[in-house]
mmCIF file of C-alpha atoms in Angstrom:
data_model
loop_
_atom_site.group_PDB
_atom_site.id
_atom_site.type_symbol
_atom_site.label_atom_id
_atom_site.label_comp_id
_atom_site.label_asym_id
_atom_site.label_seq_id
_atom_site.Cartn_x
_atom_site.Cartn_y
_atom_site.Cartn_z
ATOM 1 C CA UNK A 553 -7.165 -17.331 23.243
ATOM 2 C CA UNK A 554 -8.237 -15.700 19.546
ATOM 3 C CA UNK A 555 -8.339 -12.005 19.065
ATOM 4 C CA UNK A 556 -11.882 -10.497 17.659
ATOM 5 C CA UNK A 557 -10.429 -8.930 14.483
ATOM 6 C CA UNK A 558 -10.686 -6.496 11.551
ATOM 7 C CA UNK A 559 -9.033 -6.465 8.742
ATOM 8 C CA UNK A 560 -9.193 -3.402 6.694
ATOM 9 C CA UNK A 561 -7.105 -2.525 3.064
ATOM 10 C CA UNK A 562 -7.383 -0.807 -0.294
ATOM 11 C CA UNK A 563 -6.108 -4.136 -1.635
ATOM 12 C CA UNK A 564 -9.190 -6.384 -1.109
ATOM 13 C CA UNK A 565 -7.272 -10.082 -1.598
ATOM 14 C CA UNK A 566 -4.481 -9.128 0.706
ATOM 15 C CA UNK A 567 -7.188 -8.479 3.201
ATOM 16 C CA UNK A 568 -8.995 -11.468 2.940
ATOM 17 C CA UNK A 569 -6.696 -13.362 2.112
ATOM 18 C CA UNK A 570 -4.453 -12.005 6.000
ATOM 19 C CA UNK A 571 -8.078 -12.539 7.367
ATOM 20 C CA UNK A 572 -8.182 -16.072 5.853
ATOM 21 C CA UNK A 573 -5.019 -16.301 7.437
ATOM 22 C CA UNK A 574 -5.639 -15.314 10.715
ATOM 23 C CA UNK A 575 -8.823 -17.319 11.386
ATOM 24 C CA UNK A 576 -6.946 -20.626 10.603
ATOM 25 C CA UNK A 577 -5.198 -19.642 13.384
ATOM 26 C CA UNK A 578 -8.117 -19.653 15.628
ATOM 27 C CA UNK A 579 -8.744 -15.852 15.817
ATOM 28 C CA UNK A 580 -12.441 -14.394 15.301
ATOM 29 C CA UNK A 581 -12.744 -12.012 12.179
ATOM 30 C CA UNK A 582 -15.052 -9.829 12.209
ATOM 31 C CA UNK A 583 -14.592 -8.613 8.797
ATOM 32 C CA UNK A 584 -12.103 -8.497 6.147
ATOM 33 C CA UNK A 585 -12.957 -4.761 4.144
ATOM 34 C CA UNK A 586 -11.646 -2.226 1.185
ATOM 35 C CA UNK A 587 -11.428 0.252 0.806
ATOM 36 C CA UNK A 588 -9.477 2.249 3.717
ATOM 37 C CA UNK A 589 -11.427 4.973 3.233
ATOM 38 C CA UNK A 590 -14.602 3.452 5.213
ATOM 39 C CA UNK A 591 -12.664 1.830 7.966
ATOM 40 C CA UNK A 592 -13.258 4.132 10.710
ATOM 41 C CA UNK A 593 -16.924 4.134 10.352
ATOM 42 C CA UNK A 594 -16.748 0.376 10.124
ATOM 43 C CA UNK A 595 -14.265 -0.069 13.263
ATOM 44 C CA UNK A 596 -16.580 2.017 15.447
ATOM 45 C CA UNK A 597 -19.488 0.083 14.425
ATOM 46 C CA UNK A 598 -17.935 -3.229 14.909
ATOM 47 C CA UNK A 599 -15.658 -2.730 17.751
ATOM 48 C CA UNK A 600 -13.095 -5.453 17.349
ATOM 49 C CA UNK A 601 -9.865 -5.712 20.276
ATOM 50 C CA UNK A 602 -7.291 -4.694 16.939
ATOM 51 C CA UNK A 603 -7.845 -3.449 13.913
ATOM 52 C CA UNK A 604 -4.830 -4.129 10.781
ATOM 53 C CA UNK A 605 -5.457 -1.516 8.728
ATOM 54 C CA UNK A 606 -3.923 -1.483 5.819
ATOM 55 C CA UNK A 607 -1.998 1.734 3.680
ATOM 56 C CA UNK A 608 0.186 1.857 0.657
ATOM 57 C CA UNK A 609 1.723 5.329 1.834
ATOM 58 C CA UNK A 610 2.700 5.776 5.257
ATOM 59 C CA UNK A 611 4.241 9.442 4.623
ATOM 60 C CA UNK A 612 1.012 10.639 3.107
ATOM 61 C CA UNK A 613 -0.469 13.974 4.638
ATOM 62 C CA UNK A 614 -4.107 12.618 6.418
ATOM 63 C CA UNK A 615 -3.412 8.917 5.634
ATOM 64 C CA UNK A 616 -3.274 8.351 9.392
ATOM 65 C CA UNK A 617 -6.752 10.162 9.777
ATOM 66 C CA UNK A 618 -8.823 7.147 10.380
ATOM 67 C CA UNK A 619 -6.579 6.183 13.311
ATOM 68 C CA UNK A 620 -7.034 9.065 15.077
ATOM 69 C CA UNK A 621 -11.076 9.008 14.491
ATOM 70 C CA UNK A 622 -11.127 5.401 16.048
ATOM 71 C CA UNK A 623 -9.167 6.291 18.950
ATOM 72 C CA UNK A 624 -11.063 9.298 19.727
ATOM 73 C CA UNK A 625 -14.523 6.933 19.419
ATOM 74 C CA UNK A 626 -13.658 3.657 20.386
ATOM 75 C CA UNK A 627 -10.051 4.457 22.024
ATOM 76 C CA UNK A 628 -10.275 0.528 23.898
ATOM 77 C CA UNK A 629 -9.627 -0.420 20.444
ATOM 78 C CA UNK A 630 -5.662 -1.655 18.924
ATOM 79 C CA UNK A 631 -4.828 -0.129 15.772
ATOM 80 C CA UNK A 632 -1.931 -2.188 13.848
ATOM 81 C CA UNK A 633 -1.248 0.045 10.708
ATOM 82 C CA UNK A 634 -0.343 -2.136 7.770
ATOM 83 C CA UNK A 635 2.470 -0.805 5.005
ATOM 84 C CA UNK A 636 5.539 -0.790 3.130
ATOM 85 C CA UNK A 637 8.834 0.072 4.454
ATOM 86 C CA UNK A 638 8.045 3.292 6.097
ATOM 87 C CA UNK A 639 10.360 6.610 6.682
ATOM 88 C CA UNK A 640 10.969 7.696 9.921
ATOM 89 C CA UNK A 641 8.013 10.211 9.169
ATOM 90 C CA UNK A 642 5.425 7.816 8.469
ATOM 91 C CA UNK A 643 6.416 5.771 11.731
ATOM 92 C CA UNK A 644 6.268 9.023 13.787
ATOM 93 C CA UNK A 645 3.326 9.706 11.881
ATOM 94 C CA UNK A 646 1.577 6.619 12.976
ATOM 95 C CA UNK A 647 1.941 6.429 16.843
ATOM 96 C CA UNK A 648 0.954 10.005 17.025
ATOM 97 C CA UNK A 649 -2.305 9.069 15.335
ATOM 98 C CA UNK A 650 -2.600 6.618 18.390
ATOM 99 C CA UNK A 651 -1.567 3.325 16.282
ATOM 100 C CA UNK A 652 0.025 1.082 18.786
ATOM 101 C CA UNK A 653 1.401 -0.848 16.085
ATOM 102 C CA UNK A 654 3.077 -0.611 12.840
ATOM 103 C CA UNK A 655 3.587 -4.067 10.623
ATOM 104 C CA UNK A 656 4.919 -4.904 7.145
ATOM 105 C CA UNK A 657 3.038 -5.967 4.745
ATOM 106 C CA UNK A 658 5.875 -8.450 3.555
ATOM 107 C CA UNK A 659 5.606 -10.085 7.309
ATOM 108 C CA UNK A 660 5.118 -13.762 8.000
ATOM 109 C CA UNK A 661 2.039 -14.424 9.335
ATOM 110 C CA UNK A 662 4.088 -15.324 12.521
ATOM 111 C CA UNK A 663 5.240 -11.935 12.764
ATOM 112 C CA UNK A 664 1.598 -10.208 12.673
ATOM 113 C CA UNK A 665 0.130 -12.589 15.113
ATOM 114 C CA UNK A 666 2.850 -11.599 17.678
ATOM 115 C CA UNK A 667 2.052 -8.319 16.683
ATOM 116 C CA UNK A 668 -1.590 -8.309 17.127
ATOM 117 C CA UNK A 669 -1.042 -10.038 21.003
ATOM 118 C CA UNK A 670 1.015 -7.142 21.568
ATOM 119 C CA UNK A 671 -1.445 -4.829 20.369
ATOM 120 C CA UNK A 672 -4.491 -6.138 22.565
ATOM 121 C CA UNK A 673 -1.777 -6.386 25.428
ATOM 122 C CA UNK A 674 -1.512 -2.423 25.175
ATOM 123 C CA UNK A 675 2.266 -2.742 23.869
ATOM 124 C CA UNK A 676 3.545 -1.030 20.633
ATOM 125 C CA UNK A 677 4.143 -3.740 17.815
ATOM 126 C CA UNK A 678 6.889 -2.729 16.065
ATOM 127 C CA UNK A 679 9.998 -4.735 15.127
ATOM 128 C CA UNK A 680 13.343 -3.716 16.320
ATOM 129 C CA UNK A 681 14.647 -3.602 12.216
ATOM 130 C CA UNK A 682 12.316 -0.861 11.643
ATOM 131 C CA UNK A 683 12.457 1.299 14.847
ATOM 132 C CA UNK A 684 16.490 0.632 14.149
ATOM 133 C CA UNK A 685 16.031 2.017 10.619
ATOM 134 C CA UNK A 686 14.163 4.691 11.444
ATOM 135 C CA UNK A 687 16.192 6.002 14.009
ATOM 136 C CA UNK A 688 19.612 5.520 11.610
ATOM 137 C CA UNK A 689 17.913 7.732 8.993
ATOM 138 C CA UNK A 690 16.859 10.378 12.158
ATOM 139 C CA UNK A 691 19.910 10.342 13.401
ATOM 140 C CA UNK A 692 22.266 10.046 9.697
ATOM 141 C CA UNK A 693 19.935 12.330 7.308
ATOM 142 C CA UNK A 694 21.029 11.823 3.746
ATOM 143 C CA UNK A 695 23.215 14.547 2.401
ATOM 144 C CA UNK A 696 20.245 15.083 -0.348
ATOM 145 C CA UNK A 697 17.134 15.082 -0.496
ATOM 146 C CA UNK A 698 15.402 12.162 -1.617
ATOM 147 C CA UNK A 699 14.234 12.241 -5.531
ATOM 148 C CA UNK A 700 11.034 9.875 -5.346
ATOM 149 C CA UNK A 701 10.474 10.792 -8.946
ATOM 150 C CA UNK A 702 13.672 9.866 -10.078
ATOM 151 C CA UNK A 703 13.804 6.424 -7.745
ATOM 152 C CA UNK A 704 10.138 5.639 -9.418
ATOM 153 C CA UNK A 705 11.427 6.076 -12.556
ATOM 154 C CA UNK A 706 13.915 3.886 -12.329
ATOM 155 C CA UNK A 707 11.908 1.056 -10.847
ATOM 156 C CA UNK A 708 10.294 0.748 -14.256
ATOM 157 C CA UNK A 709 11.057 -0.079 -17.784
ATOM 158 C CA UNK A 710 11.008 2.174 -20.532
ATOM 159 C CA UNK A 711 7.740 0.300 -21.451
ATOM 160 C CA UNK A 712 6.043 0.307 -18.114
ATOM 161 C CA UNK A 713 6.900 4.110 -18.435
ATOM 162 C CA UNK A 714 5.196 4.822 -21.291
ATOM 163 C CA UNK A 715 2.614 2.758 -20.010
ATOM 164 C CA UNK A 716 2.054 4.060 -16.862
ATOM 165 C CA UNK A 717 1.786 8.252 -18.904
ATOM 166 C CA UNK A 718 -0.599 6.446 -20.615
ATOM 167 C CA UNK A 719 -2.780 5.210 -17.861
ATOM 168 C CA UNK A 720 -1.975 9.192 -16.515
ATOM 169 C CA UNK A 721 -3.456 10.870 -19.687
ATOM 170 C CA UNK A 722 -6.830 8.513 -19.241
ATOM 171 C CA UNK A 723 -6.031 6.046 -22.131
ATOM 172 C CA UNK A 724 -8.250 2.657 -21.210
ATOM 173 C CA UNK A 725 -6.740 -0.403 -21.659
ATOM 174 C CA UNK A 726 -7.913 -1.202 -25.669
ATOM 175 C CA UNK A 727 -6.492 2.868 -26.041
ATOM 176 C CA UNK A 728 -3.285 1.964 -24.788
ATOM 177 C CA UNK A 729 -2.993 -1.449 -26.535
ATOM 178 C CA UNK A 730 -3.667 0.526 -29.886
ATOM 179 C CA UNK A 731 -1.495 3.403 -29.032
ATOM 180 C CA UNK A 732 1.379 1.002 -28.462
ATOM 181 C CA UNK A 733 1.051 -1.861 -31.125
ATOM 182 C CA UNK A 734 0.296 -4.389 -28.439
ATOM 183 C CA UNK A 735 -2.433 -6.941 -27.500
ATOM 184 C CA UNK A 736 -4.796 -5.660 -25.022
ATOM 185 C CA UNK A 737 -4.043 -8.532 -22.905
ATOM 186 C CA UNK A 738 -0.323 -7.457 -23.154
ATOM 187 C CA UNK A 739 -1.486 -3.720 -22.253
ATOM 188 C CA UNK A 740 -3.079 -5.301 -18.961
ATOM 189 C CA UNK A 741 -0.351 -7.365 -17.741
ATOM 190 C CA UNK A 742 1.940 -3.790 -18.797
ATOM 191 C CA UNK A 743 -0.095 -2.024 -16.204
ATOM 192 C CA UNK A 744 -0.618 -4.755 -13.348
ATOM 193 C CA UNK A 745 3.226 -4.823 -13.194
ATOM 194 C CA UNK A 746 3.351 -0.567 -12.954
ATOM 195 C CA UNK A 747 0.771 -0.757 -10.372
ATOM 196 C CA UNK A 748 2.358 -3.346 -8.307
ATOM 197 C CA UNK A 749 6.013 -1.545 -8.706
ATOM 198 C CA UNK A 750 4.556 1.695 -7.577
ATOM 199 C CA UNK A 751 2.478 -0.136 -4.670
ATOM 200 C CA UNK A 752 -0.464 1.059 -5.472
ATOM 201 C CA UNK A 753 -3.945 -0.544 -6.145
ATOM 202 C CA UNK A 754 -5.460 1.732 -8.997
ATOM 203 C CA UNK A 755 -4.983 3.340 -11.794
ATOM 204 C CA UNK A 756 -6.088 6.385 -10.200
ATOM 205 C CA UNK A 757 -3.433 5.884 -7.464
ATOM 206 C CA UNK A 758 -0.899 5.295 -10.068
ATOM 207 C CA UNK A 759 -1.718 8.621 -11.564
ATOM 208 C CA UNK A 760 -2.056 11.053 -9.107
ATOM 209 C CA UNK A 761 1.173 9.341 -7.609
ATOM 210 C CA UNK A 762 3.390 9.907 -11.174
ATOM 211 C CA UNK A 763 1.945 13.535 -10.720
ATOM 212 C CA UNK A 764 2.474 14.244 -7.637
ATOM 213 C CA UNK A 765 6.369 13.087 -7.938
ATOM 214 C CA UNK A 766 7.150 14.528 -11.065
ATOM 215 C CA UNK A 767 7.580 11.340 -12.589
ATOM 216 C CA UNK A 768 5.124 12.888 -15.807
ATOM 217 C CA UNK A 769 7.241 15.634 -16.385
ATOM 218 C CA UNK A 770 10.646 13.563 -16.202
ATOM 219 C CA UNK A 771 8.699 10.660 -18.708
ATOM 220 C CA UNK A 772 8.693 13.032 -21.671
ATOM 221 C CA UNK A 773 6.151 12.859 -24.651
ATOM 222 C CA UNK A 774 4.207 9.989 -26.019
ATOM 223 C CA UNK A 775 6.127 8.502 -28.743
ATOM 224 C CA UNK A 776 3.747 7.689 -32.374
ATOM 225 C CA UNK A 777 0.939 5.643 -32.191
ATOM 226 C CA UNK A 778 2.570 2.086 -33.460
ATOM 227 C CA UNK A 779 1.700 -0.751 -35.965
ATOM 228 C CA UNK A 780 -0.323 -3.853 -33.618
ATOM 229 C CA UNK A 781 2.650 -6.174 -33.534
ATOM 230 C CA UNK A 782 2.558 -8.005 -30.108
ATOM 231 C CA UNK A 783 0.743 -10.614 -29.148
ATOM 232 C CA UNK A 784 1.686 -11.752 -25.515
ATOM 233 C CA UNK A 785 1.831 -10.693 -22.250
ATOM 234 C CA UNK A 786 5.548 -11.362 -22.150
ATOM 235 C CA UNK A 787 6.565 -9.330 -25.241
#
């Protein structure tokens, strides 16, 4: 028997696209939404059995918020948070929100669906990998402290770098193509791949993420604005 469902992310095509999913496999959306930031109004207005909603940073202060709105308004409803990887905080941080669920985003759509039945059947969805995980780190802390600035800036080429203290500063796309000596079709693909490395789904995101790590500081200056000398996205 199909689940009534919502579907609810900052990335709009991964939600429709889960939602697109999920009716093929005979379940009844009720709507696929972005942003995040409206789903609790929407959930409580609609009042599906589970909700996915989606996040790109589990260990965010308030990112859980919305959870714990919907549970205090419409508490008969299943939440199935949506994310990366998370740390054992952003797990914890979850179920005490009232999520009964927490799913990756990299899941086969076999994996959700068993999820979501778990959900409606007032189990926690969760697979064993992460809980496993989670508890390792709990139990085996690292001996230092994790440097998310330094582990972002490593996920990105000296390019992308510069690109993404571009995108930071407030440089458009034809600003950062001239700034650079690139096409501007070359400057969008350049910050398409930052946003996707970092897991977010703005530029705005992107910023106030590179900020908030101390990714900026560790970037260094803007070199010289450059003579216009690429062409291609894959220059």
């Amino acid at each position: 028997m199909g689940v009534r469902l919502m579907v609810v992310d900052d990335h709009r095509l991964l939600a429709e696209a889960l939602a697109s999913a999920l009716k093929l496999r005979g379940h009844r959306v009720l709507a696929a939404a972005a942003p995040a930031a409206g789903a609790a109004e929407l959930v409580i207005t609609r009042a599906p059995e589970v909700c996915l909603l989606g996040t790109a940073a589990p260990a965010e202060p308030g990112v859980f918020d919305p959870v714990a709105r919907i549970k205090r308004e419409r508490p008969q409803v299943a939440v199935l948070v949506l994310g990366p990887v998370p740390s054992p905080r952003g797990i914890a941080a979850a179920f005490a929100a009232g999520a009964s669920g927490y799913v990756r985003h990299d899941e086969r759509i076999e994996g959700v669906e068993r999820a979501i039945m778990k959900a409606r059947a007032g189990e926690a969805a969760i697979s064993p990998q992460l809980l496993q995980g989670a508890f390792g780190e709990l139990l085996n802390p690292a001996a230092q402290p994790d440097d998310e600035g330094q582990r972002l800036l490593q996920m990105l080429t000296p390019r992308e770098v510069e690109v993404l203290v571009r995108v930071a500063e407030g440089e458009d796309t034809r600003v950062i193509a001239a700034g650079m000596g690139i096409a501007p079709s070359t400057a969008r693909t350049h910050v398409q791949r930052v946003l996707m490395k970092l897991g977010v789904g703005s530029r705005l995101e992107a910023a106030a993420l590179a900020a908030r790590t101390g990714l900026l500081d560790r970037a260094g200056p803007l070199p010289h604005t450059r003579a216009h000398t690429e062409t291609t996205p894959g220059a």
